[in-house]
mmCIF file of C-alpha atoms in Angstrom:
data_model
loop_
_atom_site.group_PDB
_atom_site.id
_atom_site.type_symbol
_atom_site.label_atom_id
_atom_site.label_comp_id
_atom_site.label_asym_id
_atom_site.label_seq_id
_atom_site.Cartn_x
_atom_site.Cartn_y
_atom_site.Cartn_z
ATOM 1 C CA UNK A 1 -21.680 -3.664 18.054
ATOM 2 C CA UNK A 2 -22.322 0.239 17.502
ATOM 3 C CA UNK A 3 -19.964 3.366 18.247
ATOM 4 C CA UNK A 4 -20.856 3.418 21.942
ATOM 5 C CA UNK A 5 -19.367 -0.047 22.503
ATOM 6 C CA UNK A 6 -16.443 0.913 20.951
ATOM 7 C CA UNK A 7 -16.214 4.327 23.670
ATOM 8 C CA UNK A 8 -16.609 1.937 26.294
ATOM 9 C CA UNK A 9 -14.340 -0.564 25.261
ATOM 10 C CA UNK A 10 -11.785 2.547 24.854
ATOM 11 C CA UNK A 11 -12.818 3.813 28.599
ATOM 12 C CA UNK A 12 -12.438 0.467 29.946
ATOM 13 C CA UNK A 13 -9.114 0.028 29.067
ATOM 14 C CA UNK A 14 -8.263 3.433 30.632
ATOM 15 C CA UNK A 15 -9.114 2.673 33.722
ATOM 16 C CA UNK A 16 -6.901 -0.260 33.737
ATOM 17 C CA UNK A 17 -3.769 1.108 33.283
ATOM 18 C CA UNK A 18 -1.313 3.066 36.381
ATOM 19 C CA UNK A 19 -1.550 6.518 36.613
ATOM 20 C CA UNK A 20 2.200 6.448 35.844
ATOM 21 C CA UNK A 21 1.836 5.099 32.259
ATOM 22 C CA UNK A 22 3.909 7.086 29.401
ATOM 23 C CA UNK A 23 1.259 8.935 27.230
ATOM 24 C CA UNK A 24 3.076 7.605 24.224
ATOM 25 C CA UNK A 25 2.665 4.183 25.267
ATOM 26 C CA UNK A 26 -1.257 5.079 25.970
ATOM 27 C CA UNK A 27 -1.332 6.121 22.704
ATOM 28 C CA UNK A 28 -0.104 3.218 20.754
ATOM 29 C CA UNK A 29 -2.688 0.944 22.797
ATOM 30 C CA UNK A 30 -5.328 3.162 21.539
ATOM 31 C CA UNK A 31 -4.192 3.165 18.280
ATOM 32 C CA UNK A 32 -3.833 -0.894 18.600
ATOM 33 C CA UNK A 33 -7.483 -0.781 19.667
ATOM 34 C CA UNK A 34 -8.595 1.398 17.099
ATOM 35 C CA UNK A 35 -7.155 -0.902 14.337
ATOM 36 C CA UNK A 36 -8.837 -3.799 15.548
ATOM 37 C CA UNK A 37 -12.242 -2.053 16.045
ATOM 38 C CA UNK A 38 -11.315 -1.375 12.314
ATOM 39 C CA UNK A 39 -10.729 -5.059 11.300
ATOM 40 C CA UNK A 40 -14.062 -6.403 13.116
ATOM 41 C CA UNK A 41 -16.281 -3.619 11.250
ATOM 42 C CA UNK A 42 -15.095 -3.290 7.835
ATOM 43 C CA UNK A 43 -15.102 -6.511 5.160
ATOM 44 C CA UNK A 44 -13.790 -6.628 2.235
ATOM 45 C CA UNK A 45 -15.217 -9.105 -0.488
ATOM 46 C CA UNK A 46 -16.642 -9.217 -4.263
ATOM 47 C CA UNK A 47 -19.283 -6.777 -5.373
ATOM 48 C CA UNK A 48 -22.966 -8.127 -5.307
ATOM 49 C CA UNK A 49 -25.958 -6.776 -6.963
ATOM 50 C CA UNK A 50 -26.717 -4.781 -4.081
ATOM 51 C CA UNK A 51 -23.714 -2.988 -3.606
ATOM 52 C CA UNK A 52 -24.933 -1.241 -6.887
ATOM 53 C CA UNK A 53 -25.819 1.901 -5.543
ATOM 54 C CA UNK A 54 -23.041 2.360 -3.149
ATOM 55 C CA UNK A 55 -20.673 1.589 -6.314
ATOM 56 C CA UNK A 56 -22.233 4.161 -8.428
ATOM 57 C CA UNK A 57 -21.721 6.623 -5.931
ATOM 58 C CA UNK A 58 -18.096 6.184 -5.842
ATOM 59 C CA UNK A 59 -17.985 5.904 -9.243
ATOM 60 C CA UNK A 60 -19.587 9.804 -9.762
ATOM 61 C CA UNK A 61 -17.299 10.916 -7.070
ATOM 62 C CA UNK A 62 -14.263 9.579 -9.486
ATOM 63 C CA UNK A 63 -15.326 11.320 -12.631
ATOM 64 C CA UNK A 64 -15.964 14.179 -10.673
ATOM 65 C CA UNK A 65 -12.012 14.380 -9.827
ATOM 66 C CA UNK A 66 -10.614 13.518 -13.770
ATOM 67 C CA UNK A 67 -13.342 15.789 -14.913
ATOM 68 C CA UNK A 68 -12.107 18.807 -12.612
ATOM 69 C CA UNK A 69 -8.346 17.963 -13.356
ATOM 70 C CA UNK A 70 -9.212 16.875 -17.602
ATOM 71 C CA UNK A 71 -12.709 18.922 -18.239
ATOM 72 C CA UNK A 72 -11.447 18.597 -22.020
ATOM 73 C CA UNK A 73 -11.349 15.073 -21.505
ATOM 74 C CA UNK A 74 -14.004 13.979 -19.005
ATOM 75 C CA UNK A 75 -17.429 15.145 -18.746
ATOM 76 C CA UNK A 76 -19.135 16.281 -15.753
ATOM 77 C CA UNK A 77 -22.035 14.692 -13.477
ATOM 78 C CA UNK A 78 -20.881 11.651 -16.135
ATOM 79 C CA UNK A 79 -20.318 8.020 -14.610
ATOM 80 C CA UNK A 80 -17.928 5.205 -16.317
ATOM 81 C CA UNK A 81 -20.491 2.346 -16.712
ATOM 82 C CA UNK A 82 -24.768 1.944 -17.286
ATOM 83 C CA UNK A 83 -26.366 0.547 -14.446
ATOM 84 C CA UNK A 84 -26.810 -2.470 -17.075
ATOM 85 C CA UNK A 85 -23.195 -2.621 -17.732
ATOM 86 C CA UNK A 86 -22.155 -2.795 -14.264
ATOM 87 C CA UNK A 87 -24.477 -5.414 -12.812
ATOM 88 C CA UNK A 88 -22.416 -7.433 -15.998
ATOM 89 C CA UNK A 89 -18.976 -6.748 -14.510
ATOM 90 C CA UNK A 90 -20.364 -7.784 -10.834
ATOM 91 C CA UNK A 91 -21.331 -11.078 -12.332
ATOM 92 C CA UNK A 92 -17.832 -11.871 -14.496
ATOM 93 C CA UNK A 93 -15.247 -13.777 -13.008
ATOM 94 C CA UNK A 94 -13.153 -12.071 -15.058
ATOM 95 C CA UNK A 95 -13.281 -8.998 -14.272
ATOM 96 C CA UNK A 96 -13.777 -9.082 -10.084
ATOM 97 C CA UNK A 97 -15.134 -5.754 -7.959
ATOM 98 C CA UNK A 98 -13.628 -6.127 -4.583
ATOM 99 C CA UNK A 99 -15.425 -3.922 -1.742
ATOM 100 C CA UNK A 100 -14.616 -2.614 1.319
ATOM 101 C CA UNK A 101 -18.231 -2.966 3.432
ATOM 102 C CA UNK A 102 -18.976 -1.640 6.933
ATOM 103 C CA UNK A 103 -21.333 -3.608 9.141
ATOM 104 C CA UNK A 104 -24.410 -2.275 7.510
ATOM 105 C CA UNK A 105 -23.206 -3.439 4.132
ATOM 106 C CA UNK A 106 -22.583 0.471 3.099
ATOM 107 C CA UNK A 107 -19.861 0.962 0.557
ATOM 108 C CA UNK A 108 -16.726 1.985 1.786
ATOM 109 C CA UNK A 109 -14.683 1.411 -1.186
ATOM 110 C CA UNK A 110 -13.944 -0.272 -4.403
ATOM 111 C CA UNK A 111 -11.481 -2.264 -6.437
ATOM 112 C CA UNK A 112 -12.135 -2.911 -9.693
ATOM 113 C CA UNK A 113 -10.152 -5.600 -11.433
ATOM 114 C CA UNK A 114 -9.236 -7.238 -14.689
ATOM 115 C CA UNK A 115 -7.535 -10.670 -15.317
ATOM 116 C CA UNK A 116 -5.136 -9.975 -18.652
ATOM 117 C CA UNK A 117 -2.929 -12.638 -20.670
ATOM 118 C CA UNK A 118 -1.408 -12.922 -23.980
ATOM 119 C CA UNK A 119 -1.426 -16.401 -25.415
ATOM 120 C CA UNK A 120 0.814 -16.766 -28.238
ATOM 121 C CA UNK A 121 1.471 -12.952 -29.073
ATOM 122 C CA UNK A 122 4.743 -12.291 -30.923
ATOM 123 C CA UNK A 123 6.682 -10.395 -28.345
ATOM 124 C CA UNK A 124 5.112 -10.593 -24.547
ATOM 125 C CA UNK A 125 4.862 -13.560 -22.483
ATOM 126 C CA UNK A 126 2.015 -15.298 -21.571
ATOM 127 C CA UNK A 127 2.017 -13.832 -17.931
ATOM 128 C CA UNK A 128 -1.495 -13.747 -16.326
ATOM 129 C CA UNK A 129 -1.921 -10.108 -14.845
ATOM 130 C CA UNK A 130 -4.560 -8.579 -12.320
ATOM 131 C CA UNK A 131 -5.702 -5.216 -13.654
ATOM 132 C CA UNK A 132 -6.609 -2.579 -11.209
ATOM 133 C CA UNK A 133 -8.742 -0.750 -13.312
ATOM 134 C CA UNK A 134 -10.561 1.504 -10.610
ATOM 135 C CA UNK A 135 -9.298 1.651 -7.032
ATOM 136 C CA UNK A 136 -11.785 4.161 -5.119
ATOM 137 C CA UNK A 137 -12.568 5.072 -1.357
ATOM 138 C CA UNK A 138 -15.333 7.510 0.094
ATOM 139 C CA UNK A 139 -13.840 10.772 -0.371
ATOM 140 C CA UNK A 140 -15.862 10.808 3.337
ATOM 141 C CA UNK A 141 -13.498 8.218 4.828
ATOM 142 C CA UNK A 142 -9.975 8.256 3.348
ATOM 143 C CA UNK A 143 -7.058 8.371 5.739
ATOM 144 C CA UNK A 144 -8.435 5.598 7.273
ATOM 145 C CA UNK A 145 -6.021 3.140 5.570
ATOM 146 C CA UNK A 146 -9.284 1.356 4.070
ATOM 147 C CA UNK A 147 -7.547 2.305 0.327
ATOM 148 C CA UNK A 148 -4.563 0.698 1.867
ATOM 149 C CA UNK A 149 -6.397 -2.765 2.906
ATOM 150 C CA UNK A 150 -8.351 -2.933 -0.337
ATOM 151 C CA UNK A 151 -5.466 -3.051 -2.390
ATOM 152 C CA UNK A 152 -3.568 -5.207 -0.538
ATOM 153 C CA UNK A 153 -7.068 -7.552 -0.368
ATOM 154 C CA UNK A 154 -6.266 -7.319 -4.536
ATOM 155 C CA UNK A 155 -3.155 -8.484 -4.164
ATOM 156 C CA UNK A 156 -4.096 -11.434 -2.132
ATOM 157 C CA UNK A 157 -6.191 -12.382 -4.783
ATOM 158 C CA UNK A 158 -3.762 -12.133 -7.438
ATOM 159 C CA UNK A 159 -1.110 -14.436 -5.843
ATOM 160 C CA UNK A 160 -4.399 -17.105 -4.768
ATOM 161 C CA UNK A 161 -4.980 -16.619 -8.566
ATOM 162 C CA UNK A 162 -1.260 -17.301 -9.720
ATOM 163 C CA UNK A 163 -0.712 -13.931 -11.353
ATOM 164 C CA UNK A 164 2.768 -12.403 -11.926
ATOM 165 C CA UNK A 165 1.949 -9.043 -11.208
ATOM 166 C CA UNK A 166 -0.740 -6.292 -10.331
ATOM 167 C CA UNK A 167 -0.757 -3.516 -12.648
ATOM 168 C CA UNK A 168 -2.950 -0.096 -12.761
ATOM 169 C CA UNK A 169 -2.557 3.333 -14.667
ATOM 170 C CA UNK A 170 -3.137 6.451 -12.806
ATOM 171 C CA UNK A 171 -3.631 9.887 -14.300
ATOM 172 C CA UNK A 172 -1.142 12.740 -13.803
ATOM 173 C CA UNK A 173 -3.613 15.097 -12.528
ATOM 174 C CA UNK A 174 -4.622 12.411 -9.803
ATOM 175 C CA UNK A 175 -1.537 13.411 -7.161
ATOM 176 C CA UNK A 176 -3.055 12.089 -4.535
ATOM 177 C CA UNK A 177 -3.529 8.913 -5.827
ATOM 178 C CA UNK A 178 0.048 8.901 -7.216
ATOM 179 C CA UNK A 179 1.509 9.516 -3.942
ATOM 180 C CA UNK A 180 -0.970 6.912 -2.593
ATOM 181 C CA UNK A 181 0.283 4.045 -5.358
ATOM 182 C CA UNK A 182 3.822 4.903 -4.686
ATOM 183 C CA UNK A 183 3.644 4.308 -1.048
ATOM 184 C CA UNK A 184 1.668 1.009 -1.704
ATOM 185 C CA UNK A 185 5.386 0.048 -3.140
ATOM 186 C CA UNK A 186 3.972 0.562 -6.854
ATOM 187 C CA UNK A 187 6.430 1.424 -9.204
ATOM 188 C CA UNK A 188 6.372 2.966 -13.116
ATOM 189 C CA UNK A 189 5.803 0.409 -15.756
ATOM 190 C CA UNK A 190 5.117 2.637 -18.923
ATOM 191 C CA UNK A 191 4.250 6.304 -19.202
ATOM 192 C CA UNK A 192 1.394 7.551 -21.733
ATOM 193 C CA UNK A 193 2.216 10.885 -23.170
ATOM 194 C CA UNK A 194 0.504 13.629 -25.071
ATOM 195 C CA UNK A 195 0.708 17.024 -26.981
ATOM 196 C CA UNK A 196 -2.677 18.864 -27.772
ATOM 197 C CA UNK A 197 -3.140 20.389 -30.940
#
């Protein structure tokens, strides 16, 4: 199915409706439409080897944003894992990559996730968390709610995996990802603070 289908499909429709119809309505069928065309094009599943590339990508495009908003903390043109290291995470069950794929099998979007627990520590409970350590879409693509069905893809996950909660840090300089969290329904757990010397 390619982009002209999806113009016809859109056309089609048109012509079925009364002259008389409320724009608004028109609008919300489109919008319908446009959702589902969504749905049938994009998957979301775990990371495989060749989704390497794609992943990388994304990943540069990340340090790229802490490095601009941290350049005393984060280097530039730098990228969180080795090529080695991250074919090792694709291959842990432990430590799942969720993607967001469009019919070609491009890279959309990531997830990267951690299973945590603490057996027998002195103070916490032995809750089994799901870590987002990484959530990332195509700076290309966003506002296209694919951030949106990737995390709540994680979530899925975590209740098929009996967790208690989904957790994730997010840095201050990262608004738009703040903003994004918070209307995800994410609320503050613990705050890391600092004073430079």
């Amino acid at each position: 199915i390619f982009e002209t289908d999806k113009n016809l499909i859109v056309l089609f429709c048109c012509l079925q409706f009364d002259h008389g119809i409320m724009v608004a309505e028109f609008n919300g069928i489109v919008q319908q439409l446009s959702n589902f065309w969504e749905a049938i094009i994009m998957e979301i599943r775990r990371a495989k080897e060749q989704d390497m590339d794609g992943i990388n990508h994304l990943l540069m495009q990340v340090c790229l944003v802490h490095h601009k908003g941290r350049p005393d903390l984060f280097k530039y043109g730098a990228k969180k894992y080795t090529d080695k290291e991250l074919l090792s995470i694709i291959q842990d069950d432990m430590r799942p990559i969720f993607v967001a794929v469009d019919e070609k099998n491009a890279v959309l979007g990531y997830a990267f996730c951690i299973f945590q627990q603490h057996i027998n520590n002195n103070i916490l409970t032995d809750i089994k968390t799901l870590y987002i350590d990484d959530l990332c879409v195509d700076e290309a693509l966003r506002g296209q709610h694919i951030g949106k069905r990737l995390y709540e893809a994680v979530l899925d996950f975590a209740r098929a995996s009996k967790c208690y909660n989904v957790t994730l840090n997010v840095w201050s300089l990262n608004e738009p990802a703040m903003k994004f969290y918070q209307s995800c329904g994410l609320k503050p757990q613990k705050v890391g603070m600092e004073t430079i010397l």
